[in-house]
Amino acid sequence: MKAVAAEHVPGAPLQPGPVLAAPYQLGAEGTETDTYARASNPGWRALESALAALEGAAAARVVGSGMSAVTVALRSLSRGGGTVVVPADGYYQVRAYARERLEPLGITVHELTCAQFGDGGLRAVLADAGEGALVLAETPSNPGLDVVDLRATAALCRTAGALLMVDNTTATPLGQQPLALGADVVVASGTKSLSGHSDLLMGYLAVADGALVPPLERERLLSGAVLGPFETWLAHRSLGTAGLRFDRQCANALAVATMLREHPAVRSVRYPGLDDDPAHPVAAAQMRRFGPLVTFRLDDEQQFHRFVAASELVTAATSFGGIHTTADRRARWGDPVPPGFVRLSCGIEDTADLLDDLDRALARR
């Protein structure tokens, strides 16, 4: 009898084995550690302890997605009548959330680019806002890969009595530690490089001061923005190889960026690890690794599609940070970039194989 291989359908769900769980049994009233899984459970505590160690945090709390991490923090740490600053050149859904959900509550929302964080724009906003503002920086930014000087921004926020929150998704704690640079809160999508296998959704928050934990926990409990037990296990499992994976991703990204910079089909390249990249001086001062993302520009949308179709290793995908190299044409989502702008997430393929594949695919434009 011939073995029949299962047909691979891109995007088809994984079929996991059984997830073992036990019901909670209440003990003497007031003495229980866990009474309801949406409030606390042993799986979360194990993963949160590991994430806190990686971020150098007083504590960490997991949630159901990276966007959940952002919204839980914004809802619980902002105040009516106050001021929130969000990245103008970062993840577009954060801006949408701030406008659609925070502004109706009487919160003043300002959008600043990475450049405006350092050229006086943030200082002017905070001068008008008074104490209690909440500032969210994303660095390196997605998709432009610009960098915010976190030491300078943290000092400015501290002087103004503002909280600084940093989206650390692109860099991961293996690439930079915002809390050590003066930030108060880290938010991140663990869906990306940290878990790294493109098989789960997960987010987390990490804080420098444990006093910030209660409002975050309360918002997680009431909103139900929680992480499931199987995803918790998968994420914790993935941390064991995170360093190995991220090192290879970053090495591949630098090699790819270096190659693309000289390729005749490519109009421009951004990668903070390149010595001549505009973001490199600040990135080198605060990052230990420069991440898996490289951005480059092709002539147009059609050239992008021909490139992906010609590649044997690159898959079109909008998430990033997995073990396989993926490409996303960011203009399709409304990012203010040219039609041929490509965000490439480098995987852990053999470096020479990846470079050869990209060169051949671009040559077939």
Short mmCIF file of C-alpha atoms in Angstrom, two decimals:
data_model
loop_
_atom_site.label_atom_id
_atom_site.label_comp_id
_atom_site.label_asym_id
_atom_site.label_seq_id
_atom_site.Cartn_x
_atom_site.Cartn_y
_atom_site.Cartn_z
CA MET A 1 0.00 0.00 0.00
CA LYS A 2 1.42 3.34 -1.01
CA ALA A 3 1.72 6.07 1.59
CA VAL A 4 -0.36 9.08 0.72
CA ALA A 5 1.17 12.47 1.58
CA ALA A 6 -1.21 15.03 3.03
CA GLU A 7 -1.81 17.89 0.63
CA HIS A 8 -0.27 21.14 1.87
CA VAL A 9 -2.65 24.05 1.70
CA PRO A 10 -1.05 27.41 2.57
CA GLY A 11 -2.71 28.85 5.66
CA ALA A 12 -4.33 25.56 6.66
CA PRO A 13 -4.48 25.20 10.47
CA LEU A 14 -2.13 22.92 12.34
CA GLN A 15 -3.72 19.84 13.87
CA PRO A 16 -2.44 19.75 17.46
CA GLY A 17 -2.43 16.80 19.78
CA PRO A 18 -4.55 16.80 22.94
CA VAL A 19 -4.25 19.71 25.34
CA LEU A 20 -4.22 18.40 28.87
CA ALA A 21 -5.95 20.52 31.51
CA ALA A 22 -7.48 19.99 34.91
CA PRO A 23 -10.50 21.77 36.41
CA TYR A 24 -9.88 24.24 39.17
CA GLN A 25 -11.02 23.09 42.57
CA LEU A 26 -11.64 25.79 45.13
CA GLY A 27 -10.03 25.45 48.53
CA ALA A 28 -10.64 27.45 51.66
CA GLU A 29 -12.10 30.79 50.67
CA GLY A 30 -9.50 33.50 50.22
CA THR A 31 -6.55 31.11 50.11
CA GLU A 32 -6.69 30.04 46.47
CA THR A 33 -3.96 30.94 43.99
CA ASP A 34 -6.16 30.28 40.95
CA THR A 35 -9.93 30.51 40.89
CA TYR A 36 -10.62 31.21 37.22
CA ALA A 37 -8.32 30.79 34.23
CA ARG A 38 -9.10 34.25 32.81
CA ALA A 39 -7.65 35.78 36.00
CA SER A 40 -4.57 33.65 36.52
CA ASN A 41 -3.20 30.19 35.83
CA PRO A 42 0.08 28.27 36.18
CA GLY A 43 0.85 28.31 32.47
CA TRP A 44 0.71 32.09 32.31
CA ARG A 45 2.94 32.45 35.36
CA ALA A 46 5.65 30.26 33.87
CA LEU A 47 5.65 32.14 30.56
CA GLU A 48 5.38 35.55 32.23
CA SER A 49 8.36 34.79 34.44
CA ALA A 50 10.45 33.93 31.38
CA LEU A 51 9.34 37.05 29.50
CA ALA A 52 10.08 39.29 32.48
CA ALA A 53 13.59 37.85 32.65
CA LEU A 54 14.14 38.45 28.94
CA GLU A 55 12.91 42.05 29.12
CA GLY A 56 14.68 42.81 32.40
CA ALA A 57 11.27 43.67 33.84
CA ALA A 58 9.77 43.73 37.31
CA ALA A 59 6.85 41.76 35.88
CA ALA A 60 5.26 40.69 32.60
CA ARG A 61 1.69 39.80 31.66
CA VAL A 62 0.57 37.84 28.59
CA VAL A 63 -2.46 38.63 26.44
CA GLY A 64 -4.08 37.22 23.33
CA SER A 65 -2.22 39.23 20.66
CA GLY A 66 0.20 42.08 20.14
CA MET A 67 -2.69 44.42 19.43
CA SER A 68 -4.27 43.31 22.72
CA ALA A 69 -1.07 44.32 24.50
CA VAL A 70 -1.30 47.81 23.00
CA THR A 71 -5.00 48.28 23.71
CA VAL A 72 -4.83 46.91 27.26
CA ALA A 73 -2.02 49.34 28.02
CA LEU A 74 -3.71 52.32 26.35
CA ARG A 75 -7.03 51.71 28.07
CA SER A 76 -5.61 51.15 31.52
CA LEU A 77 -2.82 53.75 31.58
CA SER A 78 -4.41 56.69 29.74
CA ARG A 79 -6.98 58.98 31.32
CA GLY A 80 -9.96 60.96 30.13
CA GLY A 81 -8.96 64.49 29.24
CA GLY A 82 -5.34 63.42 29.00
CA THR A 83 -2.89 63.10 26.13
CA VAL A 84 -1.68 60.04 24.22
CA VAL A 85 1.10 60.04 21.63
CA VAL A 86 1.18 57.23 19.05
CA PRO A 87 3.59 56.55 16.18
CA ALA A 88 2.62 58.17 12.88
CA ASP A 89 4.91 55.79 10.97
CA GLY A 90 4.33 52.63 12.99
CA TYR A 91 1.70 49.91 12.90
CA TYR A 92 -1.37 51.50 11.31
CA GLN A 93 -4.00 49.78 13.49
CA VAL A 94 -2.59 51.47 16.60
CA ARG A 95 -3.40 54.85 15.07
CA ALA A 96 -6.85 53.62 14.10
CA TYR A 97 -7.52 52.43 17.64
CA ALA A 98 -6.39 55.70 19.17
CA ARG A 99 -8.60 57.75 16.87
CA GLU A 100 -11.67 55.51 17.01
CA ARG A 101 -11.60 54.47 20.66
CA LEU A 102 -9.59 57.01 22.69
CA GLU A 103 -10.58 60.33 21.14
CA PRO A 104 -14.31 59.76 21.87
CA LEU A 105 -13.34 59.46 25.55
CA GLY A 106 -11.94 63.00 25.54
CA ILE A 107 -8.33 61.91 25.15
CA THR A 108 -6.16 64.09 22.91
CA VAL A 109 -4.26 61.95 20.41
CA HIS A 110 -1.07 63.11 18.71
CA GLU A 111 0.65 61.20 15.92
CA LEU A 112 4.42 61.70 15.67
CA THR A 113 6.97 60.15 13.33
CA CYS A 114 10.23 58.70 14.62
CA ALA A 115 11.96 61.86 13.43
CA GLN A 116 9.52 64.05 15.37
CA PHE A 117 10.32 62.19 18.56
CA GLY A 118 13.81 63.63 18.37
CA ASP A 119 13.47 66.99 16.59
CA GLY A 120 11.41 68.85 19.17
CA GLY A 121 7.97 67.55 18.18
CA LEU A 122 7.53 65.39 21.27
CA ARG A 123 8.91 68.09 23.55
CA ALA A 124 6.29 70.54 22.26
CA VAL A 125 3.44 68.05 22.72
CA LEU A 126 4.48 67.24 26.27
CA ALA A 127 4.87 70.91 27.15
CA ASP A 128 1.22 71.46 26.24
CA ALA A 129 -0.02 68.21 27.77
CA GLY A 130 1.23 68.64 31.32
CA GLU A 131 1.81 65.63 33.58
CA GLY A 132 0.17 62.27 33.00
CA ALA A 133 0.62 61.92 29.24
CA LEU A 134 1.17 58.47 27.76
CA VAL A 135 3.75 58.18 24.98
CA LEU A 136 3.99 55.12 22.73
CA ALA A 137 7.14 54.74 20.63
CA GLU A 138 7.73 51.96 18.11
CA THR A 139 11.38 51.29 17.32
CA PRO A 140 12.50 50.14 14.84
CA SER A 141 9.31 51.32 13.20
CA ASN A 142 7.14 49.05 11.12
CA PRO A 143 7.48 49.20 8.17
CA GLY A 144 10.01 52.02 7.66
CA LEU A 145 12.67 50.74 10.11
CA ASP A 146 13.41 54.19 11.48
CA VAL A 147 14.68 54.33 15.06
CA VAL A 148 13.74 56.38 18.12
CA ASP A 149 16.49 57.36 20.57
CA LEU A 150 15.04 55.69 23.65
CA ARG A 151 17.44 57.15 26.19
CA ALA A 152 16.70 60.69 25.08
CA THR A 153 12.95 60.04 24.80
CA ALA A 154 12.81 58.42 28.25
CA ALA A 155 14.62 61.38 29.80
CA LEU A 156 12.21 63.80 28.13
CA CYS A 157 9.17 61.84 29.32
CA ARG A 158 10.52 61.59 32.85
CA THR A 159 11.05 65.35 33.03
CA ALA A 160 7.52 65.97 31.75
CA GLY A 161 5.87 63.46 34.08
CA ALA A 162 4.80 61.23 31.18
CA LEU A 163 4.86 57.45 30.91
CA LEU A 164 6.92 55.99 28.06
CA MET A 165 5.66 52.80 26.47
CA VAL A 166 7.74 51.08 23.75
CA ASP A 167 6.56 48.60 21.15
CA ASN A 168 9.45 46.12 21.08
CA THR A 169 7.96 43.74 18.52
CA THR A 170 10.48 44.30 15.74
CA ALA A 171 13.60 44.16 17.90
CA THR A 172 12.41 41.66 20.55
CA PRO A 173 14.16 41.64 23.95
CA LEU A 174 17.00 39.78 22.23
CA GLY A 175 17.63 42.88 20.12
CA GLN A 176 17.02 45.67 22.62
CA GLN A 177 15.74 46.17 26.16
CA PRO A 178 13.72 49.39 26.35
CA LEU A 179 13.21 49.17 30.12
CA ALA A 180 16.98 49.31 30.64
CA LEU A 181 17.02 52.43 28.45
CA GLY A 182 14.47 54.21 30.64
CA ALA A 183 11.06 53.10 29.32
CA ASP A 184 8.24 52.37 31.77
CA VAL A 185 6.32 49.76 29.78
CA VAL A 186 7.08 47.38 26.93
CA VAL A 187 4.34 46.03 24.67
CA ALA A 188 5.03 43.44 22.00
CA SER A 189 3.59 40.86 19.70
CA GLY A 190 4.99 37.47 20.61
CA THR A 191 3.36 36.20 17.42
CA LYS A 192 6.46 37.28 15.51
CA SER A 193 10.14 36.45 16.10
CA LEU A 194 9.88 35.54 19.75
CA SER A 195 7.63 32.52 19.17
CA GLY A 196 8.96 32.32 15.64
CA HIS A 197 7.05 29.42 14.10
CA SER A 198 4.04 31.27 12.61
CA ASP A 199 1.69 29.01 14.56
CA LEU A 200 0.19 31.20 17.28
CA LEU A 201 -1.11 34.64 18.24
CA MET A 202 0.28 36.11 21.46
CA GLY A 203 1.14 39.46 23.02
CA TYR A 204 2.64 40.61 26.27
CA LEU A 205 3.33 43.64 28.44
CA ALA A 206 6.39 44.12 30.64
CA VAL A 207 6.86 46.86 33.26
CA ALA A 208 9.79 48.44 35.04
CA ASP A 209 7.69 49.14 38.15
CA GLY A 210 5.42 46.47 39.61
CA ALA A 211 2.97 49.18 40.68
CA LEU A 212 1.78 49.30 37.05
CA VAL A 213 0.70 45.65 37.09
CA PRO A 214 -2.71 45.95 38.87
CA PRO A 215 -4.39 48.23 36.29
CA LEU A 216 -3.05 46.08 33.45
CA GLU A 217 -4.26 42.88 35.12
CA ARG A 218 -7.66 44.41 35.80
CA GLU A 219 -8.08 45.47 32.18
CA ARG A 220 -7.03 42.01 30.97
CA LEU A 221 -9.54 40.36 33.30
CA LEU A 222 -12.47 42.60 32.40
CA SER A 223 -11.81 42.78 28.66
CA GLY A 224 -11.06 39.08 28.29
CA ALA A 225 -7.95 39.79 26.19
CA VAL A 226 -6.41 36.54 27.33
CA LEU A 227 -4.00 33.93 25.98
CA GLY A 228 -5.28 30.37 25.56
CA PRO A 229 -3.61 27.40 27.27
CA PHE A 230 -2.27 25.78 24.10
CA GLU A 231 -0.83 29.06 22.80
CA THR A 232 0.76 29.61 26.21
CA TRP A 233 2.47 26.24 25.99
CA LEU A 234 3.56 26.80 22.39
CA ALA A 235 5.04 30.22 23.21
CA HIS A 236 6.95 28.94 26.24
CA ARG A 237 8.23 26.01 24.21
CA SER A 238 9.47 28.38 21.50
CA LEU A 239 11.60 30.48 23.86
CA GLY A 240 14.11 27.63 24.10
CA THR A 241 15.25 28.25 20.51
CA ALA A 242 14.56 31.98 20.29
CA GLY A 243 18.20 33.01 20.57
CA LEU A 244 19.38 30.59 17.89
CA ARG A 245 16.58 31.55 15.52
CA PHE A 246 16.95 35.28 16.04
CA ASP A 247 20.72 35.19 15.54
CA ARG A 248 20.28 33.46 12.18
CA GLN A 249 17.45 35.79 11.15
CA CYS A 250 19.56 38.85 11.94
CA ALA A 251 22.61 37.44 10.16
CA ASN A 252 20.51 36.67 7.11
CA ALA A 253 18.94 40.14 7.21
CA LEU A 254 22.33 41.86 7.21
CA ALA A 255 23.58 39.67 4.37
CA VAL A 256 20.39 40.27 2.36
CA ALA A 257 20.47 44.03 2.94
CA THR A 258 24.10 44.17 1.87
CA MET A 259 23.33 42.24 -1.31
CA LEU A 260 20.18 44.19 -2.17
CA ARG A 261 22.01 47.50 -1.80
CA GLU A 262 24.03 46.60 -4.91
CA HIS A 263 21.30 44.85 -6.90
CA PRO A 264 20.25 46.65 -10.11
CA ALA A 265 16.56 45.79 -9.64
CA VAL A 266 16.39 47.47 -6.22
CA ARG A 267 15.81 51.21 -5.86
CA SER A 268 16.54 51.66 -2.14
CA VAL A 269 17.22 49.54 0.98
CA ARG A 270 16.71 50.15 4.68
CA TYR A 271 18.20 48.06 7.47
CA PRO A 272 19.42 49.55 10.77
CA GLY A 273 22.40 47.19 10.78
CA LEU A 274 23.92 48.71 7.64
CA ASP A 275 26.70 51.15 8.49
CA ASP A 276 25.36 53.77 6.09
CA ASP A 277 21.68 53.46 7.08
CA PRO A 278 20.29 56.73 8.50
CA ALA A 279 19.12 54.90 11.64
CA HIS A 280 22.39 53.08 12.28
CA PRO A 281 24.11 55.48 14.73
CA VAL A 282 21.19 55.46 17.18
CA ALA A 283 20.41 51.79 16.57
CA ALA A 284 24.00 50.77 17.26
CA ALA A 285 23.94 52.69 20.54
CA GLN A 286 20.84 50.93 21.91
CA MET A 287 20.40 47.62 20.05
CA ARG A 288 22.32 44.39 20.47
CA ARG A 289 20.89 42.86 17.27
CA PHE A 290 19.17 44.66 14.43
CA GLY A 291 16.28 42.31 13.73
CA PRO A 292 15.02 40.19 10.81
CA LEU A 293 13.29 42.90 8.76
CA VAL A 294 14.74 44.49 5.64
CA THR A 295 12.79 46.91 3.48
CA PHE A 296 13.50 47.69 -0.15
CA ARG A 297 11.75 49.31 -3.07
CA LEU A 298 10.97 47.80 -6.45
CA ASP A 299 9.57 49.72 -9.40
CA ASP A 300 5.91 48.83 -8.90
CA GLU A 301 3.31 46.36 -7.68
CA GLN A 302 3.73 44.08 -10.71
CA GLN A 303 7.46 43.72 -10.12
CA PHE A 304 6.76 42.68 -6.53
CA HIS A 305 4.40 39.92 -7.65
CA ARG A 306 6.87 38.69 -10.28
CA PHE A 307 9.60 38.61 -7.64
CA VAL A 308 7.55 36.51 -5.22
CA ALA A 309 6.36 34.16 -7.97
CA ALA A 310 9.95 33.61 -9.16
CA SER A 311 11.33 32.90 -5.68
CA GLU A 312 11.55 29.36 -4.33
CA LEU A 313 12.09 30.45 -0.72
CA VAL A 314 10.02 33.62 -0.26
CA THR A 315 6.32 33.43 0.59
CA ALA A 316 3.94 36.39 0.53
CA ALA A 317 2.69 36.94 4.09
CA THR A 318 1.72 39.93 6.19
CA SER A 319 2.97 38.69 9.54
CA PHE A 320 6.71 38.35 10.06
CA GLY A 321 9.39 36.83 12.26
CA GLY A 322 8.94 33.17 11.33
CA ILE A 323 11.55 30.62 10.35
CA HIS A 324 10.66 31.03 6.66
CA THR A 325 11.45 34.18 4.70
CA THR A 326 8.33 36.18 3.81
CA ALA A 327 7.57 39.34 1.86
CA ASP A 328 4.75 41.85 2.20
CA ARG A 329 3.82 44.71 -0.12
CA ARG A 330 2.85 47.21 2.55
CA ALA A 331 1.02 49.66 0.26
CA ARG A 332 -1.83 47.16 -0.04
CA TRP A 333 -2.66 47.78 3.64
CA GLY A 334 -2.67 51.55 3.33
CA ASP A 335 0.80 52.31 4.70
CA PRO A 336 2.10 55.59 3.21
CA VAL A 337 4.77 53.89 1.07
CA PRO A 338 5.31 53.50 -2.69
CA PRO A 339 3.49 50.65 -4.50
CA GLY A 340 6.73 48.69 -4.92
CA PHE A 341 7.79 48.97 -1.26
CA VAL A 342 8.67 45.51 0.14
CA ARG A 343 9.03 44.46 3.76
CA LEU A 344 11.11 41.29 3.79
CA SER A 345 11.25 39.16 6.93
CA CYS A 346 14.33 36.96 6.82
CA GLY A 347 13.99 33.39 8.07
CA ILE A 348 16.59 30.86 9.12
CA GLU A 349 17.39 29.40 5.72
CA ASP A 350 21.00 28.80 4.73
CA THR A 351 22.37 32.26 4.03
CA ALA A 352 23.98 31.39 0.69
CA ASP A 353 20.79 29.66 -0.49
CA LEU A 354 18.69 32.66 0.46
CA LEU A 355 20.96 35.16 -1.28
CA ASP A 356 21.08 33.03 -4.43
CA ASP A 357 17.29 32.65 -4.47
CA LEU A 358 16.67 36.38 -4.02
CA ASP A 359 19.19 37.28 -6.71
CA ARG A 360 17.59 34.90 -9.22
CA ALA A 361 14.05 36.00 -8.37
CA LEU A 362 14.90 39.67 -8.79
CA ALA A 363 16.74 39.01 -12.03
CA ARG A 364 13.50 37.59 -13.49
CA ARG A 365 11.67 40.87 -13.07
#
